[in-house]
């Protein structure tokens, strides 16, 4: 009984580590998961503006 509990504990920890590694690898680069587009309102004109991350601002 004690041996089965120890083996179950080891197998559970191994599966937990594998599941964590798979989830971490599927998330990818955190900088890419951020939204590349941001919409804001120009306070002077009241018109919406679209900002693209990594691109220069166009007027």
mmCIF file of N, CA and C in Angstrom:
data_model
loop_
_atom_site.group_PDB
_atom_site.id
_atom_site.type_symbol
_atom_site.label_atom_id
_atom_site.label_comp_id
_atom_site.label_asym_id
_atom_site.label_seq_id
_atom_site.Cartn_x
_atom_site.Cartn_y
_atom_site.Cartn_z
ATOM 1 N N UNK A 1 0.822 -1.194 0.000
ATOM 2 C CA UNK A 1 0.000 0.000 0.000
ATOM 3 C C UNK A 1 0.865 1.257 0.000
ATOM 4 N N UNK A 2 1.875 1.275 0.846
ATOM 5 C CA UNK A 2 2.756 2.434 0.937
ATOM 6 C C UNK A 2 3.536 2.601 -0.371
ATOM 7 N N UNK A 3 3.937 1.477 -0.974
ATOM 8 C CA UNK A 3 4.699 1.533 -2.231
ATOM 9 C C UNK A 3 3.828 2.110 -3.346
ATOM 10 N N UNK A 4 2.575 1.706 -3.413
ATOM 11 C CA UNK A 4 1.666 2.221 -4.436
ATOM 12 C C UNK A 4 1.442 3.721 -4.254
ATOM 13 N N UNK A 5 1.374 4.194 -3.024
ATOM 14 C CA UNK A 5 1.187 5.621 -2.766
ATOM 15 C C UNK A 5 2.401 6.423 -3.217
ATOM 16 N N UNK A 6 3.586 5.895 -2.969
ATOM 17 C CA UNK A 6 4.806 6.591 -3.377
ATOM 18 C C UNK A 6 4.910 6.638 -4.900
ATOM 19 N N UNK A 7 4.608 5.524 -5.562
ATOM 20 C CA UNK A 7 4.651 5.488 -7.028
ATOM 21 C C UNK A 7 3.608 6.447 -7.602
ATOM 22 N N UNK A 8 2.423 6.475 -7.020
ATOM 23 C CA UNK A 8 1.375 7.389 -7.489
ATOM 24 C C UNK A 8 1.798 8.845 -7.317
ATOM 25 N N UNK A 9 2.452 9.144 -6.211
ATOM 26 C CA UNK A 9 2.929 10.502 -5.973
ATOM 27 C C UNK A 9 3.971 10.908 -7.014
ATOM 28 N N UNK A 10 4.896 10.010 -7.303
ATOM 29 C CA UNK A 10 5.944 10.310 -8.292
ATOM 30 C C UNK A 10 5.340 10.483 -9.681
ATOM 31 N N UNK A 11 4.417 9.597 -10.059
ATOM 32 C CA UNK A 11 3.779 9.704 -11.375
ATOM 33 C C UNK A 11 2.961 10.996 -11.461
ATOM 34 N N UNK A 12 2.253 11.351 -10.408
ATOM 35 C CA UNK A 12 1.473 12.583 -10.403
ATOM 36 C C UNK A 12 2.333 13.824 -10.540
ATOM 37 N N UNK A 13 3.463 13.829 -9.850
ATOM 38 C CA UNK A 13 4.374 14.980 -9.964
ATOM 39 C C UNK A 13 4.947 15.074 -11.371
ATOM 40 N N UNK A 14 5.299 13.933 -11.953
ATOM 41 C CA UNK A 14 5.849 13.937 -13.313
ATOM 42 C C UNK A 14 4.815 14.438 -14.314
ATOM 43 N N UNK A 15 3.581 13.961 -14.193
ATOM 44 C CA UNK A 15 2.539 14.424 -15.104
ATOM 45 C C UNK A 15 2.239 15.909 -14.908
ATOM 46 N N UNK A 16 2.303 16.380 -13.691
ATOM 47 C CA UNK A 16 2.103 17.802 -13.434
ATOM 48 C C UNK A 16 3.182 18.654 -14.071
ATOM 49 N N UNK A 17 4.411 18.184 -13.997
ATOM 50 C CA UNK A 17 5.515 18.918 -14.628
ATOM 51 C C UNK A 17 5.373 18.940 -16.139
ATOM 52 N N UNK A 18 4.984 17.804 -16.716
ATOM 53 C CA UNK A 18 4.797 17.743 -18.172
ATOM 54 C C UNK A 18 3.654 18.661 -18.599
ATOM 55 N N UNK A 19 2.552 18.631 -17.870
ATOM 56 C CA UNK A 19 1.421 19.495 -18.209
ATOM 57 C C UNK A 19 1.808 20.972 -18.090
ATOM 58 N N UNK A 20 2.550 21.322 -17.052
ATOM 59 C CA UNK A 20 3.008 22.703 -16.900
ATOM 60 C C UNK A 20 3.920 23.145 -18.024
ATOM 61 N N UNK A 21 4.804 22.248 -18.450
ATOM 62 C CA UNK A 21 5.715 22.583 -19.553
ATOM 63 C C UNK A 21 4.951 22.771 -20.858
ATOM 64 N N UNK A 22 3.954 21.941 -21.093
ATOM 65 C CA UNK A 22 3.162 22.073 -22.325
ATOM 66 C C UNK A 22 2.382 23.382 -22.317
ATOM 67 N N UNK A 23 1.777 23.710 -21.198
ATOM 68 C CA UNK A 23 1.014 24.958 -21.109
ATOM 69 C C UNK A 23 1.940 26.160 -21.285
ATOM 70 N N UNK A 24 3.110 26.119 -20.672
ATOM 71 C CA UNK A 24 4.059 27.226 -20.791
ATOM 72 C C UNK A 24 4.545 27.394 -22.216
ATOM 73 N N UNK A 25 4.808 26.289 -22.915
ATOM 74 C CA UNK A 25 5.318 26.383 -24.279
ATOM 75 C C UNK A 25 4.244 26.865 -25.245
ATOM 76 N N UNK A 26 2.992 26.574 -24.968
ATOM 77 C CA UNK A 26 1.914 27.013 -25.859
ATOM 78 C C UNK A 26 1.613 28.495 -25.711
ATOM 79 N N UNK A 27 1.978 29.093 -24.579
ATOM 80 C CA UNK A 27 1.733 30.523 -24.384
ATOM 81 C C UNK A 27 2.674 31.350 -25.237
ATOM 82 N N UNK A 28 3.862 30.876 -25.526
ATOM 83 C CA UNK A 28 4.773 31.572 -26.410
ATOM 84 C C UNK A 28 5.386 32.818 -25.795
ATOM 85 N N UNK A 29 5.809 33.708 -26.670
ATOM 86 C CA UNK A 29 6.466 34.945 -26.270
ATOM 87 C C UNK A 29 5.437 35.905 -25.673
ATOM 88 N N UNK A 30 5.646 36.376 -24.437
ATOM 89 C CA UNK A 30 4.650 37.270 -23.828
ATOM 90 C C UNK A 30 4.496 38.586 -24.567
ATOM 91 N N UNK A 31 5.526 39.048 -25.258
ATOM 92 C CA UNK A 31 5.399 40.309 -25.980
ATOM 93 C C UNK A 31 4.485 40.158 -27.191
ATOM 94 N N UNK A 32 4.370 38.923 -27.733
ATOM 95 C CA UNK A 32 3.487 38.713 -28.871
ATOM 96 C C UNK A 32 2.038 38.522 -28.439
ATOM 97 N N UNK A 33 1.822 38.134 -27.192
ATOM 98 C CA UNK A 33 0.465 37.919 -26.731
ATOM 99 C C UNK A 33 -0.250 39.225 -26.404
ATOM 100 N N UNK A 34 0.483 40.314 -26.282
ATOM 101 C CA UNK A 34 -0.141 41.608 -26.047
ATOM 102 C C UNK A 34 -0.857 42.055 -27.312
ATOM 103 N N UNK A 35 -1.872 42.860 -27.145
ATOM 104 C CA UNK A 35 -2.624 43.329 -28.304
ATOM 105 C C UNK A 35 -1.772 44.324 -29.094
ATOM 106 N N UNK A 36 -1.588 44.091 -30.392
ATOM 107 C CA UNK A 36 -0.755 45.005 -31.179
ATOM 108 C C UNK A 36 -1.460 46.304 -31.549
ATOM 109 N N UNK A 37 -2.790 46.342 -31.416
ATOM 110 C CA UNK A 37 -3.541 47.530 -31.783
ATOM 111 C C UNK A 37 -4.205 48.124 -30.551
ATOM 112 N N UNK A 38 -4.150 49.439 -30.428
ATOM 113 C CA UNK A 38 -4.789 50.141 -29.326
ATOM 114 C C UNK A 38 -5.596 51.289 -29.921
ATOM 115 N N UNK A 39 -6.832 51.398 -29.500
ATOM 116 C CA UNK A 39 -7.690 52.484 -29.975
ATOM 117 C C UNK A 39 -7.815 53.507 -28.853
ATOM 118 N N UNK A 40 -7.602 54.765 -29.192
ATOM 119 C CA UNK A 40 -7.775 55.838 -28.227
ATOM 120 C C UNK A 40 -8.524 56.978 -28.908
ATOM 121 N N UNK A 41 -8.922 57.967 -28.107
ATOM 122 C CA UNK A 41 -9.646 59.116 -28.632
ATOM 123 C C UNK A 41 -8.758 60.342 -28.509
ATOM 124 N N UNK A 42 -8.602 61.056 -29.605
ATOM 125 C CA UNK A 42 -7.839 62.299 -29.607
ATOM 126 C C UNK A 42 -8.647 63.333 -28.843
ATOM 127 N N UNK A 43 -8.090 63.875 -27.766
ATOM 128 C CA UNK A 43 -8.838 64.808 -26.926
ATOM 129 C C UNK A 43 -9.076 66.143 -27.617
ATOM 130 N N UNK A 44 -8.186 66.502 -28.534
ATOM 131 C CA UNK A 44 -8.354 67.787 -29.208
ATOM 132 C C UNK A 44 -9.464 67.722 -30.249
ATOM 133 N N UNK A 45 -9.522 66.649 -31.056
ATOM 134 C CA UNK A 45 -10.513 66.565 -32.125
ATOM 135 C C UNK A 45 -11.709 65.694 -31.773
ATOM 136 N N UNK A 46 -11.556 64.789 -30.784
ATOM 137 C CA UNK A 46 -12.637 63.882 -30.419
ATOM 138 C C UNK A 46 -12.761 62.689 -31.334
ATOM 139 N N UNK A 47 -11.818 62.514 -32.270
ATOM 140 C CA UNK A 47 -11.878 61.391 -33.209
ATOM 141 C C UNK A 47 -11.071 60.216 -32.666
ATOM 142 N N UNK A 48 -11.518 59.004 -32.960
ATOM 143 C CA UNK A 48 -10.751 57.839 -32.522
ATOM 144 C C UNK A 48 -9.465 57.684 -33.328
ATOM 145 N N UNK A 49 -8.426 57.170 -32.668
ATOM 146 C CA UNK A 49 -7.149 56.928 -33.327
ATOM 147 C C UNK A 49 -6.762 55.467 -33.110
ATOM 148 N N UNK A 50 -6.164 54.866 -34.115
ATOM 149 C CA UNK A 50 -5.686 53.493 -34.025
ATOM 150 C C UNK A 50 -4.169 53.528 -33.924
ATOM 151 N N UNK A 51 -3.625 52.949 -32.848
ATOM 152 C CA UNK A 51 -2.193 52.892 -32.644
ATOM 153 C C UNK A 51 -1.736 51.453 -32.870
ATOM 154 N N UNK A 52 -0.741 51.269 -33.727
ATOM 155 C CA UNK A 52 -0.187 49.951 -33.999
ATOM 156 C C UNK A 52 1.144 49.851 -33.277
ATOM 157 N N UNK A 53 1.303 48.835 -32.450
ATOM 158 C CA UNK A 53 2.519 48.679 -31.665
ATOM 159 C C UNK A 53 3.700 48.410 -32.600
ATOM 160 N N UNK A 54 4.780 49.160 -32.391
ATOM 161 C CA UNK A 54 5.988 48.977 -33.188
ATOM 162 C C UNK A 54 6.007 49.788 -34.458
ATOM 163 N N UNK A 55 4.932 50.491 -34.762
ATOM 164 C CA UNK A 55 4.867 51.308 -35.987
ATOM 165 C C UNK A 55 4.893 52.786 -35.584
ATOM 166 N N UNK A 56 5.496 53.651 -36.414
ATOM 167 C CA UNK A 56 5.500 55.084 -36.095
ATOM 168 C C UNK A 56 4.071 55.645 -36.197
ATOM 169 N N UNK A 57 3.813 56.675 -35.414
ATOM 170 C CA UNK A 57 2.505 57.318 -35.426
ATOM 171 C C UNK A 57 2.312 58.086 -36.742
ATOM 172 N N UNK A 58 1.159 57.930 -37.361
ATOM 173 C CA UNK A 58 0.844 58.656 -38.582
ATOM 174 C C UNK A 58 -0.232 59.691 -38.275
ATOM 175 N N UNK A 59 -0.077 60.854 -38.875
ATOM 176 C CA UNK A 59 -1.063 61.910 -38.615
ATOM 177 C C UNK A 59 -1.819 62.241 -39.856
#
